Tab-separated table of C-alpha atoms in Angstrom:
chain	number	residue	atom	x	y	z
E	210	UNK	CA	1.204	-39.435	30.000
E	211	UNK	CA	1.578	-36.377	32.091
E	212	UNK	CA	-0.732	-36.446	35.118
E	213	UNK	CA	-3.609	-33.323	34.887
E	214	UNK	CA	-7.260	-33.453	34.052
E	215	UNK	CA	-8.314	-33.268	30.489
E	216	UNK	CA	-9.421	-29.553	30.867
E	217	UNK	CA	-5.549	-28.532	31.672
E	218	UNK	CA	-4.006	-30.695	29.225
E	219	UNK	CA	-6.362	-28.743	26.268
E	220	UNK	CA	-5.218	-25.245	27.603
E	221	UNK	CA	-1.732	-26.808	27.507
E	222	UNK	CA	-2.049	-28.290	24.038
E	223	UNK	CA	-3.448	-24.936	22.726
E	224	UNK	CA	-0.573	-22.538	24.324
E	225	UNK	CA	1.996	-24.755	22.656
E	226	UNK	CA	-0.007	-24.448	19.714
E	227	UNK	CA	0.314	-20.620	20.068
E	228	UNK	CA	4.349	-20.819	19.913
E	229	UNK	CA	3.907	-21.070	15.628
E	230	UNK	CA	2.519	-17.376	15.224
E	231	UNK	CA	6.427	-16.153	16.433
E	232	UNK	CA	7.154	-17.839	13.017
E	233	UNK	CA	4.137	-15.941	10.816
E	234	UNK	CA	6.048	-13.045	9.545
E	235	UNK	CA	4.598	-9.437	8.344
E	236	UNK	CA	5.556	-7.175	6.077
E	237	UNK	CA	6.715	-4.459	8.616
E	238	UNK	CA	10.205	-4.137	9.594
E	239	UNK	CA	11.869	-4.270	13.214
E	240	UNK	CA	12.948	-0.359	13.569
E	241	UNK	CA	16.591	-1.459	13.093
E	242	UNK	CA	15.900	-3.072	9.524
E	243	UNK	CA	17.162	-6.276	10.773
E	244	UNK	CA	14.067	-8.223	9.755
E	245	UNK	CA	10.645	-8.735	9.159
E	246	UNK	CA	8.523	-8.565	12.514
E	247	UNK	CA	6.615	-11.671	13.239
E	248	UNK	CA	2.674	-11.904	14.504
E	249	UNK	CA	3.732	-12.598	18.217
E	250	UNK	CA	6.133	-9.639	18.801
E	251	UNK	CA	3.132	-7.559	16.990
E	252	UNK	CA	0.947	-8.555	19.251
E	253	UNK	CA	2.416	-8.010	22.181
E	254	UNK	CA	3.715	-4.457	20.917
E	255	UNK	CA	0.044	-3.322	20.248
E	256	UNK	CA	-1.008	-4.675	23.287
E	257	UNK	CA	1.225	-2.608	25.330
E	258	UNK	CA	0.190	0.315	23.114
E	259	UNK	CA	-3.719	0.120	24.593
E	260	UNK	CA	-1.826	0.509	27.942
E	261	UNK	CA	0.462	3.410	27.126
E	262	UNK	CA	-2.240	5.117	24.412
E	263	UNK	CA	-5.195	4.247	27.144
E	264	UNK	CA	-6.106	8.063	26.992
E	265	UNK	CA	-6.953	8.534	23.687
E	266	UNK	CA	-9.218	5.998	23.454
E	267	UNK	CA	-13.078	7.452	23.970
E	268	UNK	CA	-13.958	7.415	27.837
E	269	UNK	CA	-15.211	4.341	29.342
E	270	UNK	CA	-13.781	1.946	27.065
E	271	UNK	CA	-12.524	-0.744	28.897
E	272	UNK	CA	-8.513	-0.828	27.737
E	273	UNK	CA	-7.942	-4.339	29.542
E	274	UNK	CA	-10.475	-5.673	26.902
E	275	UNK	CA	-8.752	-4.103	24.366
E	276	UNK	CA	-5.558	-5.752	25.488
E	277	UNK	CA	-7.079	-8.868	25.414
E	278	UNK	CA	-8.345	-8.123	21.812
E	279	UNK	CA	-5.219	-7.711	20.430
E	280	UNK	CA	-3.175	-10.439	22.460
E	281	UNK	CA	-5.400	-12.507	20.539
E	282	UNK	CA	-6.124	-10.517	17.426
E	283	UNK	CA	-3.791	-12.178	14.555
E	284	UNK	CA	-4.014	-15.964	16.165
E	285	UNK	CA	-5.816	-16.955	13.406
E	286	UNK	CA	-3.070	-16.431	11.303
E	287	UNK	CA	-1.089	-19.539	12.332
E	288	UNK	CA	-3.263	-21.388	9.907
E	289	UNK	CA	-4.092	-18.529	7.558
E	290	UNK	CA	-1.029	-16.778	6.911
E	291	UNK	CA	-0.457	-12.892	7.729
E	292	UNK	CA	-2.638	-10.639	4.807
E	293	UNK	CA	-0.677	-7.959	3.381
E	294	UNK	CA	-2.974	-4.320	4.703
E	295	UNK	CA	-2.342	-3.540	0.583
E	296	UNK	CA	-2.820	-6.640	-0.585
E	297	UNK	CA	-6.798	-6.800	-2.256
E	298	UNK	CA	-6.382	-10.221	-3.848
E	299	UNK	CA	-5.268	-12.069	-0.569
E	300	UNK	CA	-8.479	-10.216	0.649
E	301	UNK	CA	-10.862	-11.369	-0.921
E	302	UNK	CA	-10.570	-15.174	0.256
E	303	UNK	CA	-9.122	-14.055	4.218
E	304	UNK	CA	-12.258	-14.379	5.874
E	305	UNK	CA	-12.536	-17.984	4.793
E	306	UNK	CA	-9.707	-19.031	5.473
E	307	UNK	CA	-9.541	-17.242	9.080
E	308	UNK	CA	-12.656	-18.392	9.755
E	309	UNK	CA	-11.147	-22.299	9.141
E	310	UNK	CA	-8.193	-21.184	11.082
E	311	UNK	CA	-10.622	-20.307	14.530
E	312	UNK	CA	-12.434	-23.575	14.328
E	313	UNK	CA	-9.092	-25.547	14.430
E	314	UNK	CA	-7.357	-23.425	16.784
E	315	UNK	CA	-10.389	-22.229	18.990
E	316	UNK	CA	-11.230	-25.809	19.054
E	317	UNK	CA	-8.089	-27.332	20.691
E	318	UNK	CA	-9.613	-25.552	23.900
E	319	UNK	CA	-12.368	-26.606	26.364
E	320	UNK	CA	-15.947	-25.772	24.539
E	321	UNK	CA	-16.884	-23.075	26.853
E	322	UNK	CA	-13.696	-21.331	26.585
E	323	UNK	CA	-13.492	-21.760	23.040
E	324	UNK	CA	-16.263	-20.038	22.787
E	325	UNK	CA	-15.099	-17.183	25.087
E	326	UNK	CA	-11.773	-16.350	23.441
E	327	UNK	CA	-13.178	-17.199	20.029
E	328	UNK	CA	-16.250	-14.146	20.652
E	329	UNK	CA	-13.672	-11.378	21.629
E	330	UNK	CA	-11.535	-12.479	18.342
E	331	UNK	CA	-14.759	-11.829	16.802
E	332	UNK	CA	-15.663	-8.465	17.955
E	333	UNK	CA	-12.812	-7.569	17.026
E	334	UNK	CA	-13.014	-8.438	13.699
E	335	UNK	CA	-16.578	-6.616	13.410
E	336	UNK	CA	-14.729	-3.626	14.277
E	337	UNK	CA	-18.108	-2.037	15.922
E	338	UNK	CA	-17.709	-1.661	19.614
E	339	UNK	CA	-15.577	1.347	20.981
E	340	UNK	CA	-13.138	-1.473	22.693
E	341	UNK	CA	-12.644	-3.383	18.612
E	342	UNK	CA	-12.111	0.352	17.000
E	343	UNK	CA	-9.858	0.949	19.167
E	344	UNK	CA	-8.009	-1.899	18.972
E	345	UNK	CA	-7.835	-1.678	15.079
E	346	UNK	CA	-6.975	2.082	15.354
E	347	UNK	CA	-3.773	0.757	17.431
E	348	UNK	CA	-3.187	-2.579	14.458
E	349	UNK	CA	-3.196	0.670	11.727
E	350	UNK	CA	-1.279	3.296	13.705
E	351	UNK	CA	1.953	0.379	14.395
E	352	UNK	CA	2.961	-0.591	11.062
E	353	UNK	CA	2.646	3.017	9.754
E	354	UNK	CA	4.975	4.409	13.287
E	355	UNK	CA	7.312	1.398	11.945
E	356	UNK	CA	7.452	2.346	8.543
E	357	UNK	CA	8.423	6.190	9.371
E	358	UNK	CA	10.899	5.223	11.331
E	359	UNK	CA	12.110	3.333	8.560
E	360	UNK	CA	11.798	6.167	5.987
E	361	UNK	CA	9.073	4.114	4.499
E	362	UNK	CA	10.821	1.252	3.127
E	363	UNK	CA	7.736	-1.183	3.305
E	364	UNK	CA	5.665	1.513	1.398
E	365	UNK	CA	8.504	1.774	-0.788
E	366	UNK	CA	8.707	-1.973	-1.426
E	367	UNK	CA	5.064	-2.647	-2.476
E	368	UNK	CA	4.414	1.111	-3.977
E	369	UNK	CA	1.912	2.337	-1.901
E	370	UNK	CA	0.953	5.519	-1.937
E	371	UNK	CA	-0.655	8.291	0.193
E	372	UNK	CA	-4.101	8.112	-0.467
E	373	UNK	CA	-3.638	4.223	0.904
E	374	UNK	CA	-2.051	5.592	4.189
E	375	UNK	CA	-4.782	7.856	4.101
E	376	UNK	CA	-7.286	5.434	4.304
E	377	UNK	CA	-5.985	3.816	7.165
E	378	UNK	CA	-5.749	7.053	9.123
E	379	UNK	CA	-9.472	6.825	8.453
E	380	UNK	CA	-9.974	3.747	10.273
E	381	UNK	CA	-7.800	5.271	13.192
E	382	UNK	CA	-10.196	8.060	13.252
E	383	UNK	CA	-13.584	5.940	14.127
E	384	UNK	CA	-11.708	4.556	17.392
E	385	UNK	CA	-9.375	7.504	18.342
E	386	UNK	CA	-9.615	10.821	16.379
E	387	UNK	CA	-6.488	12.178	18.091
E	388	UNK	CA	-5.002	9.216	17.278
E	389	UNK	CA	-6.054	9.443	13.525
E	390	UNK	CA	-4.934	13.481	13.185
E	391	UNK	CA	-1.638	12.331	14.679
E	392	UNK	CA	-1.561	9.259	11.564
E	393	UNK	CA	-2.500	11.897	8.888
E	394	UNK	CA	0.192	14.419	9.967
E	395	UNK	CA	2.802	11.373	9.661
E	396	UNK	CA	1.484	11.023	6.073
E	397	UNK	CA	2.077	14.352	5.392
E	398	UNK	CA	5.488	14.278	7.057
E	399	UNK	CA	6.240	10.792	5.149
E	400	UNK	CA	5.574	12.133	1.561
E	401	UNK	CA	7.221	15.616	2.604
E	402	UNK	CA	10.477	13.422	3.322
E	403	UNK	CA	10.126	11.229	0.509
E	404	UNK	CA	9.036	8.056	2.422
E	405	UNK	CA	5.895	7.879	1.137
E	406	UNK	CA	5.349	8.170	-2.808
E	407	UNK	CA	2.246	10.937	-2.721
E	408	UNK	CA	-1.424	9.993	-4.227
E	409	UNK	CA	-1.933	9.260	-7.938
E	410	UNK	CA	-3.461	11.951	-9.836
E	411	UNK	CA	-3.999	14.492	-6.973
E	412	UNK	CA	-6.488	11.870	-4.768
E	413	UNK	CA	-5.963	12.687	-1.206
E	414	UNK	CA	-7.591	9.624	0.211
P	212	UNK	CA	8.557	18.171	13.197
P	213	UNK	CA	5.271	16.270	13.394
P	214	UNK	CA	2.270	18.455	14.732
P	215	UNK	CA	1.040	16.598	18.336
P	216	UNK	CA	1.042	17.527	21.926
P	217	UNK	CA	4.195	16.812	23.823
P	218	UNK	CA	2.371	13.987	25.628
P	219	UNK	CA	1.466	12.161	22.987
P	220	UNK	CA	4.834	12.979	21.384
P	221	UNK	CA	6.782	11.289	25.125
P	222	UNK	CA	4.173	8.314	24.679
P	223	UNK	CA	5.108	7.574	20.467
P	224	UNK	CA	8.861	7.609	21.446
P	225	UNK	CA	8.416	5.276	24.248
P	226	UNK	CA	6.228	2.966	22.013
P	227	UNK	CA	9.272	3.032	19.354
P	228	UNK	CA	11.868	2.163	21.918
P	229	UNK	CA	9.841	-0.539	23.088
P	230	UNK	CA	10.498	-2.227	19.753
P	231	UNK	CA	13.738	-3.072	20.903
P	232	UNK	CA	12.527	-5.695	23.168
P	233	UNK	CA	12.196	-8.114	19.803
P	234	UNK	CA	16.002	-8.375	19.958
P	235	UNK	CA	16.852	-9.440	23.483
P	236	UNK	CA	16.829	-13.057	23.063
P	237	UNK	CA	16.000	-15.216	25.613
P	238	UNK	CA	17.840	-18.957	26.439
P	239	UNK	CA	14.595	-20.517	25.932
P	240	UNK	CA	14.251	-22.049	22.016
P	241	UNK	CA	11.091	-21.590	20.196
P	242	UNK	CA	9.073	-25.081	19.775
P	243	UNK	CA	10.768	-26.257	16.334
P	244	UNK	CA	13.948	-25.643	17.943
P	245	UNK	CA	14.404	-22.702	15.130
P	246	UNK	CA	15.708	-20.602	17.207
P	247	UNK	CA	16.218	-18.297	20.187
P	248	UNK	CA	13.032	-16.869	21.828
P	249	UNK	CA	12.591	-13.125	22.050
P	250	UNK	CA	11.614	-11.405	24.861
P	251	UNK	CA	8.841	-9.958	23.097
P	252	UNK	CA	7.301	-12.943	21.768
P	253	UNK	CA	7.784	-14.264	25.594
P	254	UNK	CA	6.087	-11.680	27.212
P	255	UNK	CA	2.758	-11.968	24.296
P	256	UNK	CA	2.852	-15.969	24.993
P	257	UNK	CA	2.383	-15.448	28.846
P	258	UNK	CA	-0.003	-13.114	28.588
P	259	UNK	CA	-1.944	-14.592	26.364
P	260	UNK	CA	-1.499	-17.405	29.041
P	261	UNK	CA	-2.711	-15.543	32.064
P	262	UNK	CA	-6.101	-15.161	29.653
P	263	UNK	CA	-5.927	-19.111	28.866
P	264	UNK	CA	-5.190	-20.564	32.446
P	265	UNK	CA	-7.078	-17.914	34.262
P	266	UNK	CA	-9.220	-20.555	36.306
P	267	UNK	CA	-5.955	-21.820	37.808
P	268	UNK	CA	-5.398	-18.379	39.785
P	269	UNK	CA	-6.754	-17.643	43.279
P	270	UNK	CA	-10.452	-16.897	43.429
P	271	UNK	CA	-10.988	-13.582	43.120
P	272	UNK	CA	-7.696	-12.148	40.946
P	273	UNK	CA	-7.465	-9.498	38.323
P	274	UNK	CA	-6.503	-11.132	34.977
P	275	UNK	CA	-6.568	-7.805	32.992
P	276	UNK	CA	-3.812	-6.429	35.938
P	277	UNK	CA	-2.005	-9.781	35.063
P	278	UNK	CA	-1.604	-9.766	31.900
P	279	UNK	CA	-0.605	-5.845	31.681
P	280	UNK	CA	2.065	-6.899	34.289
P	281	UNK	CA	3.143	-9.983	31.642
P	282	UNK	CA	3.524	-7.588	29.206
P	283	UNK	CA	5.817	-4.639	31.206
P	284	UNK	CA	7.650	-7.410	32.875
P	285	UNK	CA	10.614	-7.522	30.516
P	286	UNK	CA	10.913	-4.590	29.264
P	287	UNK	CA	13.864	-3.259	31.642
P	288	UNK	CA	15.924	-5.626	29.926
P	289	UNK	CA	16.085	-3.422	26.503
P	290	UNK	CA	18.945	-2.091	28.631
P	291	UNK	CA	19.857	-4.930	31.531
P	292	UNK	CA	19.327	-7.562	29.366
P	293	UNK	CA	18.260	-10.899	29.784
P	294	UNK	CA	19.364	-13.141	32.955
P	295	UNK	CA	19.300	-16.891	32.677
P	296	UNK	CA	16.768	-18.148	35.279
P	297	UNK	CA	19.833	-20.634	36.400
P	298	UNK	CA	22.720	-17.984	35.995
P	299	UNK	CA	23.786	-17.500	39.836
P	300	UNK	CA	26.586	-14.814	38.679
P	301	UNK	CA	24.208	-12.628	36.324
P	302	UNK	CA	21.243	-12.533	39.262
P	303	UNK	CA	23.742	-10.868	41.448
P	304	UNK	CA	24.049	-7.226	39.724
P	305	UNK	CA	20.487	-8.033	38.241
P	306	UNK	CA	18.388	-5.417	40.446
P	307	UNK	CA	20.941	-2.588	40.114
P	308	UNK	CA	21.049	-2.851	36.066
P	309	UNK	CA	17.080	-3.812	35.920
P	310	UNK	CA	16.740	0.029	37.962
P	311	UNK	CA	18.935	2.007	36.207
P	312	UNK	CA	17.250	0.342	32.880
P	313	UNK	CA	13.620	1.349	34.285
P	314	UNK	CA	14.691	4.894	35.292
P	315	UNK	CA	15.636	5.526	31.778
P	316	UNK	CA	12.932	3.655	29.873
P	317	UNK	CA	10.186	4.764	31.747
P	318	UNK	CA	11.625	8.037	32.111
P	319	UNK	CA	10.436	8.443	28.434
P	320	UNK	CA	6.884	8.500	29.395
P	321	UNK	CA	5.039	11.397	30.872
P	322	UNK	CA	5.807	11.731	34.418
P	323	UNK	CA	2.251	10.590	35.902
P	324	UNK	CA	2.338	7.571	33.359
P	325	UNK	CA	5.739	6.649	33.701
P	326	UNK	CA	5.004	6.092	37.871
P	327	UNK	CA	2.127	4.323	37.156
P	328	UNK	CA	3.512	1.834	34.764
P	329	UNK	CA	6.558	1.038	36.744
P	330	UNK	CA	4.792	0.485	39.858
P	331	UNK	CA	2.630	-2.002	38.257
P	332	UNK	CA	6.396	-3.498	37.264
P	333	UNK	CA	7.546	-3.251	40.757
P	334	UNK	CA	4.539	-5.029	41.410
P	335	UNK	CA	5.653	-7.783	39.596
P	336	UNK	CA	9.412	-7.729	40.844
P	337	UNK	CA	8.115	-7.864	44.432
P	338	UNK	CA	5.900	-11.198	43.664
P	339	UNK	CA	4.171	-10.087	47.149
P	340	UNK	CA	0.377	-9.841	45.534
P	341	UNK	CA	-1.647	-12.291	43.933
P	342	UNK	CA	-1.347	-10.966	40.697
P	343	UNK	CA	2.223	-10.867	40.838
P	344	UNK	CA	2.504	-14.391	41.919
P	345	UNK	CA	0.415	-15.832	39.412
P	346	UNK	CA	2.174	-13.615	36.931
P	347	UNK	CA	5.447	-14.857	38.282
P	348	UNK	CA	4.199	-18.507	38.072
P	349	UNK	CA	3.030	-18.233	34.320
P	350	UNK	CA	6.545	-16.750	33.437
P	351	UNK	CA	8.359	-19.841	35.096
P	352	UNK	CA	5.988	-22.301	33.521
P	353	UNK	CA	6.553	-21.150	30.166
P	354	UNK	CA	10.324	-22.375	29.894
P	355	UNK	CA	9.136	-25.765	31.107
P	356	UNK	CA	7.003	-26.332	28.698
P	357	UNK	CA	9.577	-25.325	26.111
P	358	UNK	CA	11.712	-27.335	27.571
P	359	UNK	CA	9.472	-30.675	27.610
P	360	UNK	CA	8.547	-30.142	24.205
P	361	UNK	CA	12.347	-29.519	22.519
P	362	UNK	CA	13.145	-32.571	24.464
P	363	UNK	CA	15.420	-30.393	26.968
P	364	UNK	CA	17.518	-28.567	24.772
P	365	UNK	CA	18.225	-25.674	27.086
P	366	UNK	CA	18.298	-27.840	30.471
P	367	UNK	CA	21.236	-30.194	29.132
P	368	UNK	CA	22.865	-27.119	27.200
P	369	UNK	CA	23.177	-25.574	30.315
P	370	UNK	CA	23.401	-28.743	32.826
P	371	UNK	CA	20.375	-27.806	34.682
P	372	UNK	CA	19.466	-30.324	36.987
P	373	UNK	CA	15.932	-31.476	38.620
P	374	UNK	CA	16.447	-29.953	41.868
P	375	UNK	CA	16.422	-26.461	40.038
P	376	UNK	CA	13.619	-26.947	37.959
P	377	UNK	CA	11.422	-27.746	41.332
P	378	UNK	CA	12.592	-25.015	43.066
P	379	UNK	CA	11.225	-23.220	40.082
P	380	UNK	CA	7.873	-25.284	40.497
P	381	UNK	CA	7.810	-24.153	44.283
P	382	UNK	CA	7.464	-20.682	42.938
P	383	UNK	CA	4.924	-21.872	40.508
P	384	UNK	CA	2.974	-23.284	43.645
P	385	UNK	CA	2.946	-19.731	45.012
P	386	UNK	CA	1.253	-18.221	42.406
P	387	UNK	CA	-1.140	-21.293	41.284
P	388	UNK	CA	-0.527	-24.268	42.896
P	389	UNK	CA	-2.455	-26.376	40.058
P	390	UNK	CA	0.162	-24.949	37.821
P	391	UNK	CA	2.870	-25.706	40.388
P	392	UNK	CA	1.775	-29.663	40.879
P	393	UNK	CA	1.139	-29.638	36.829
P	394	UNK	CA	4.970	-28.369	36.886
P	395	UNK	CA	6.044	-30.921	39.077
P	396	UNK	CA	4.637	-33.810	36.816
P	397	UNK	CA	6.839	-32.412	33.931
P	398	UNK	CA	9.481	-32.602	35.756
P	399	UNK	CA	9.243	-36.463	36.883
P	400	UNK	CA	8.231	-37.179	33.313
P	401	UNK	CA	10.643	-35.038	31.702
P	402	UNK	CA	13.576	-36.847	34.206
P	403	UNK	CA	12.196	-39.975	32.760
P	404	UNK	CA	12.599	-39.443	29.501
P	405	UNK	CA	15.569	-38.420	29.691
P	406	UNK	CA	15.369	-35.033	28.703
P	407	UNK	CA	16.636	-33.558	32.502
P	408	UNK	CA	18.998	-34.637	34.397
P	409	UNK	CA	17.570	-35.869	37.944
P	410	UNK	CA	19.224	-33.942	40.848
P	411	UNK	CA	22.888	-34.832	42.355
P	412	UNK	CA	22.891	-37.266	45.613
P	413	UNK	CA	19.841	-37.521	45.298
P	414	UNK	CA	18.673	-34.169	46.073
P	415	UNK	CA	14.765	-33.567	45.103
P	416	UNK	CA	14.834	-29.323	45.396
């Protein structure tokens, strides 16, 4: 209808496709309470956090890769639905459904740059390369920021506890230690101010 | 209160104001008509869009620089706000609110960091490189689409005529004139199906 080659209108048809993850909410809260924050306005926020956290990241890691990691990071979730960090039963079918969620979305795209964008989704969800642990390390350290500065009322919501957190803080570790001391002293600071319910039984994580 | 350097202490709180951003709505509506779009949301979709039409810039451009510029290029209005692309009254104090909004924002950062990111924003604002024009011509093609696909909700809120809209597209050429002709062909269709009004006496931009 609309004169362009066939390679345009496919780019086209996926970035309107893109629009639906503003409408695939999380369970983290806007800093004002207002609402639950949605996958696009994640995205974006993480993104801008590989800019502004570049040095902490290990040297030579390429931080416009990392961007581009986590601009795409959570597209999949348009078709599979955001998976609560806590949640262990929508776990254990996510990389099914994600995987069904890539082919359909990946595949509204040329071939060759399906392939491109789908590979860097990938890497990041391997979570091996210094450019994908850093990326996740940033994915962790945003929801737990959020939920400080909300004295914990996501944490509060679904009763997680420290030694969760704690884990998490773990993962920041293998892609920026500073990044993961600075996580594990929010903990601490969380349970201290009653945001965070502390570890069952004395675990620490 | 929580144990880290003052750097990284400048960067967190400029992370956390950033969050703002996912309340500044834009005029544009979201594809289901749902709603407003955020400026957040805006600034992931044309990034991720720099990544996904990347072939369509000039030979020889940074993407990575683009898409970091996508994603800093709203974030003055946390404090000036968002200014209708059409509004002739709100573009005239634009600059002076959009500088006093970037002296305080980015005056949260660490000095060094804080002059790097706002030149690459300046960048943007002066649409004088390559990366800045094709940056400048994603972030005009975005409402088009938006506006072809919800039927031209926004154009015949606001009584936006053709003759704007191509004037927008002559930007678009600037920065990617595949884009810009692509633009162009929206608007002819989108004037046909009645979802813009064509231009007064005839005018054609």
């Amino acid at each position: 209808m609309i004169p362009s080659s066939e390679r345009l209108s496919r780019q086209i048809a996926f970035v309107l496709e893109l629009d639906k993850l503003k409408t695939v909410l999380r369970q983290t809260l806007l800093l004002d309470s207002s609402r639950f924050e949605n996958d696009a306005e994640h995205s974006w926020h993480v993104a801008v956090m590989a800019m502004v956290l570049a040095e902490h990241a290990p040297p030579g890691i390429d931080i416009g890769r990392v961007a581009q990691m986590l601009l795409l990071h959570d597209v999949v979730e348009i078709d599979a639905g955001d998976t609560f960090i806590h949640d262990e039963a929508g776990a254990a079918d996510k990389e099914a459904r994600e995987t069904a969620a890539a082919d359909r979305l990946y595949g509204l795209l040329p071939a060759d740059q399906a392939a491109g964008l789908r590979a860097l989704w990938e890497e990041f969800e391997a979570k091996e390369s210094p450019e994908a642990r850093f990326a996740d390390a940033l994915d962790r350290l945003q929801p737990i920021l959020h939920n400080v500065a909300t004295e914990g009322e996501t944490w509060k919501r679904h009763g997680v506890t420290a030694d969760k957190v704690l884990r998490l803080a773990g993962r920041i570790d293998r892609g920026a230690p500073a990044l993961g001391a600075y996580a594990r002293a929010l903990v601490t600071e969380a349970v201290r101010r009653g945001y965070l319910a502390p570890a069952p039984d004395g675990l620490t994580g």
